[in-house]
């Protein structure tokens, strides 16, 4: 079964740090682009960061650039998100998601599937 | 950055009804780069549609996506009780800034 399981969430004070992990199983983790997405209370989904299969390409949303660092360990089938200088507005459920897709002669299709169940990060004094 | 605007924000409907959800992009989005997700409380988002109109594996045929360029829709042909959830569209045209719409809440009347 293809599965993603996040861990590492918790309560942290503003300015603090936290490291999230995402354990992958049931598929060739090293073949896929991986992502972090968050959902703040009462708000919608927000893409946070992506990392290519070999870690060659890394991208961040403007809201977290310079404070969050995405990484992966293909030998351990794991994805990470190191979060520092945390703000109250970073409070959210954080999901890891695999980017799937394929290309035909004319189009390239992309999607996020599967997603993990999420881990809650609460930033509060 | 491409902004996706979903409407309406909330819909109150009854099981058995047909519903159409809208996702409008601030600039043209490749049809192959538009996906729809369903999210229920306490659960992870679930992929419904990719390529604007291609149902993901295991998705019932009452879910249909359509549209092009800046206007996309998700239609649920006949609402089942399990369909009441939040629905999001997402674009991949401006890869890797994979922006989402703000979501449409579908609630039971």
PDB file of C-alpha atoms in Angstrom, chain A residues 2-4 22 24-36 49-58 70-75 77-80 96-102 109-115, chain B residues 47 98:
ATOM      1  CA  UNK A   2       1.278   3.437  -0.942  1.00  0.00           C
ATOM      2  CA  UNK A   3       1.492   5.456   2.247  1.00  0.00           C
ATOM      3  CA  UNK A   4       2.873   8.695   3.668  1.00  0.00           C
ATOM      4  CA  UNK A  22       7.342  12.184   6.398  1.00  0.00           C
ATOM      5  CA  UNK A  24       7.081   6.944   2.705  1.00  0.00           C
ATOM      6  CA  UNK A  25       6.309   3.316   1.942  1.00  0.00           C
ATOM      7  CA  UNK A  26       4.850   1.210  -0.837  1.00  0.00           C
ATOM      8  CA  UNK A  27       6.496   3.012  -3.739  1.00  0.00           C
ATOM      9  CA  UNK A  28       9.899   3.972  -5.157  1.00  0.00           C
ATOM     10  CA  UNK A  29      10.362   7.125  -3.097  1.00  0.00           C
ATOM     11  CA  UNK A  30      13.561   8.138  -4.886  1.00  0.00           C
ATOM     12  CA  UNK A  31      11.671   8.448  -8.198  1.00  0.00           C
ATOM     13  CA  UNK A  32       9.274  11.170  -7.098  1.00  0.00           C
ATOM     14  CA  UNK A  33       9.106  14.907  -6.510  1.00  0.00           C
ATOM     15  CA  UNK A  34       7.765  15.483  -2.983  1.00  0.00           C
ATOM     16  CA  UNK A  35       5.945  18.404  -1.430  1.00  0.00           C
ATOM     17  CA  UNK A  36       4.765  19.971   1.802  1.00  0.00           C
ATOM     18  CA  UNK A  49       7.708  23.625  -0.581  1.00  0.00           C
ATOM     19  CA  UNK A  50       8.818  21.061  -3.143  1.00  0.00           C
ATOM     20  CA  UNK A  51      11.929  18.977  -3.704  1.00  0.00           C
ATOM     21  CA  UNK A  52      12.864  17.003  -6.783  1.00  0.00           C
ATOM     22  CA  UNK A  53      13.667  13.308  -6.671  1.00  0.00           C
ATOM     23  CA  UNK A  54      17.431  13.814  -6.368  1.00  0.00           C
ATOM     24  CA  UNK A  55      17.183  17.048  -4.325  1.00  0.00           C
ATOM     25  CA  UNK A  56      18.548  19.021  -7.271  1.00  0.00           C
ATOM     26  CA  UNK A  57      15.584  21.382  -7.412  1.00  0.00           C
ATOM     27  CA  UNK A  58      14.079  22.935  -4.311  1.00  0.00           C
ATOM     28  CA  UNK A  70      13.025  21.012   2.801  1.00  0.00           C
ATOM     29  CA  UNK A  71      15.221  17.939   2.472  1.00  0.00           C
ATOM     30  CA  UNK A  72      14.978  14.235   1.834  1.00  0.00           C
ATOM     31  CA  UNK A  73      16.891  11.027   2.492  1.00  0.00           C
ATOM     32  CA  UNK A  74      16.162   8.561  -0.277  1.00  0.00           C
ATOM     33  CA  UNK A  75      17.987   5.786   1.547  1.00  0.00           C
ATOM     34  CA  UNK A  77      12.473   6.896   2.244  1.00  0.00           C
ATOM     35  CA  UNK A  78      11.957  10.077   4.206  1.00  0.00           C
ATOM     36  CA  UNK A  79      11.077  13.695   3.583  1.00  0.00           C
ATOM     37  CA  UNK A  80      11.767  16.494   6.047  1.00  0.00           C
ATOM     38  CA  UNK A  96       3.388  15.743   2.767  1.00  0.00           C
ATOM     39  CA  UNK A  97       2.263  14.825  -0.731  1.00  0.00           C
ATOM     40  CA  UNK A  98       3.773  12.971  -3.646  1.00  0.00           C
ATOM     41  CA  UNK A  99       3.676  14.657  -7.035  1.00  0.00           C
ATOM     42  CA  UNK A 100       2.563  12.222  -9.672  1.00  0.00           C
ATOM     43  CA  UNK A 101       2.243  12.744 -13.389  1.00  0.00           C
ATOM     44  CA  UNK A 102       3.030  11.685 -16.907  1.00  0.00           C
ATOM     45  CA  UNK A 109      -0.241  15.940 -16.474  1.00  0.00           C
ATOM     46  CA  UNK A 110       0.542  16.506 -12.785  1.00  0.00           C
ATOM     47  CA  UNK A 111      -1.211  15.923  -9.491  1.00  0.00           C
ATOM     48  CA  UNK A 112      -0.604  15.388  -5.765  1.00  0.00           C
ATOM     49  CA  UNK A 113      -1.393  11.869  -4.648  1.00  0.00           C
ATOM     50  CA  UNK A 114      -1.211  10.360  -2.121  1.00  0.00           C
ATOM     51  CA  UNK A 115      -1.177  12.693   0.854  1.00  0.00           C
TER      52      UNK A 115
ATOM     53  CA  UNK B  47      -7.348  13.511  -5.594  1.00  0.00           C
ATOM     54  CA  UNK B  98       1.476  24.880  -7.211  1.00  0.00           C
TER      55      UNK B  98
END
